[in-house]
Amino acid sequence: MPESPFMKQQQRRPFIAHSNGDTTAVSPPVSPAMEHIELDTLSMAKAGDGSKLGGNVVSEAVVDDDSTAVEDTFQEHYVKIDYSGGGSGFSLKKLWRFVGPGLLVSQALLDPGNIESDISQADTSGYKLLWLLLLAHIICIFVQSLAARLGVITGRHLAQHMRLQYPRPFATAMWLLSELAIIGADIQEVIGTATALHILTSMPIWAGVVITAVDSFLFLYVQRLGVRVTELVFGLMVTILAVCFWVEMIMIKPDAKELIKGMVIPRIPQGSIVQAVGIIGCVLMPHNLYLHSALVGSRKLDRRPEARIGAIREAMRYFRIETSISLMYAYLINMSVVVVFCKAFDVLRASGTPYVASLADGATVLSTVLGRGSKYVYAVGLLAIGQSTTMSGTLSGQYVTEGFWNMAVKPWQRVLITRGVSLVPALIVAVAASAHMDLLSEIINVIQAVVLSFTIIPLLKMQATVEIVGPEFVFGRVGRGAAATLTLAIVALNAYMVVSVIPLNSAGMYVAMVAVLLVYTSVLSYAALFPLKSAWDQKALVDRAPACIRLLFARRSVSGYVPPPEASSPIGPCDGGTHIPDFR
């Protein structure tokens, strides 16, 4: 049998001797991930921070299987969270230790594509859809909290779970769609940053695209400074954008009465249905679910058996609070963008001045209404968030690739790949199609809507599977009902968005629409009905189906495939390292 690279590496790795005071035991070679844990254990022992059992130091860290043995530069420096027992109340000091993942996630709601959507909203519907923008952010808080919940409970992120729980063809298709959505968002972010550089320095858009693609390597240096410094840098970028637009909102003096009415009175102007659905699609981003479920792993919880459940519940509570604050912060920024341009467009319409509602022409609109200096404030905010979102997009892609393929991708390799893939389309857009950014954004939003539906169903399904999250954290009837209702609403809205971009001007287009809906519904039904591999020991309706249907759902017999006993308990490092075999 040919030797794997890992076996060859082990042949070169010396045996390690441990002494417990009486005897010296020789341990077999360890994997790089386990070596990292041993080093962590030794450092704890030197600091006097370990518990001793029979003279040996017991590490609180657990590696369950090779799915977590992935090199992650971002998590090189963990934030250790001490659990003080269930009787402790809310603590601002402890909340501060959880602040960070939500801030990184909130950036996707503020990227240049979303700012362009805010400008378009201000032009077509004014203040009237601010209530829907608020509702979309509230839904996003719920969905992102579920992604964080999955990561905290199991110790694995969503991409890893999808690789383990679904057949390889479906998981591979989901990886391709997720990468396509990330690349699409990356193109918007690169073009947005290049636009900001053009406003500030008058350099051509194509040159700004090249500079933006290259300077993303600076992110590698930021990562090496540790998780807290990285989170601080991202938070600073978001704050720069907030200050820029809040200053302009104060300067432009919006109509406070219309602002409040827009936030509290539900109404959709005539002809704004597609715009309304697009608002929800712009806020709920599929790659954010992968990112959030992975980022919560940077907090090192107390996983000892006696403290595990309490520590996880406490972490989920603080992450919910942190996510809510971060995404409402993003809402206030998005709202300020809409408000600023609503007032600016009203002024221009009243004076009869022509204008174009787009990201690139936003600086011209503001300089006409507020003066020349306002366009530089606008450009600084756009530059900050553009740079920040390109970095977080790289991080999302890193987790998606590593999770679906169980392979370590070095950060510089990931940056090189993502920049190489997105640079060519971005340059084409910058040179030949800069006037059609609206169409490009519409296509990207449709792609993300499709991917979101295929991502949110597995996420919610895993929350309701006791074999994955355990009996203490599995959804009850109320949770399942709320999750199912939300899922159906999101899927219906996204299906409408997909169909709305098909021009129904011929019989062929109607046939195409029906075909798209059939494929869309079939794949969603497969994702919802497929029995997850960790629950294969349970009787399922598909087991009583004809052989061709059972084959489609990867069931090998009428009774279903019954995995080994160790595969029927919750997975992840929280439970002592249960290993779920990969049956593919």
mmCIF file of C-alpha atoms in Angstrom, residues 3-16 28-32 35:
data_model
loop_
_atom_site.group_PDB
_atom_site.id
_atom_site.type_symbol
_atom_site.label_atom_id
_atom_site.label_comp_id
_atom_site.label_asym_id
_atom_site.label_seq_id
_atom_site.Cartn_x
_atom_site.Cartn_y
_atom_site.Cartn_z
ATOM 1 C CA GLU A 3 2.449 5.575 1.997
ATOM 2 C CA SER A 4 0.554 8.787 2.600
ATOM 3 C CA PRO A 5 2.422 12.072 3.161
ATOM 4 C CA PHE A 6 1.359 11.943 6.811
ATOM 5 C CA MET A 7 2.884 8.448 7.250
ATOM 6 C CA LYS A 8 6.135 9.632 5.692
ATOM 7 C CA GLN A 9 6.111 12.626 8.013
ATOM 8 C CA GLN A 10 5.578 10.337 11.008
ATOM 9 C CA GLN A 11 8.600 8.219 10.049
ATOM 10 C CA ARG A 12 10.769 11.292 10.500
ATOM 11 C CA ARG A 13 9.079 12.282 13.788
ATOM 12 C CA PRO A 14 10.835 10.973 16.933
ATOM 13 C CA PHE A 15 9.014 9.164 19.725
ATOM 14 C CA ILE A 16 8.212 11.290 22.772
ATOM 15 C CA PRO A 28 3.804 6.997 19.560
ATOM 16 C CA PRO A 29 4.304 9.865 17.152
ATOM 17 C CA VAL A 30 1.594 12.480 17.141
ATOM 18 C CA SER A 31 -0.045 14.512 14.422
ATOM 19 C CA PRO A 32 0.812 18.210 14.114
ATOM 20 C CA GLU A 35 1.601 18.186 18.971
#
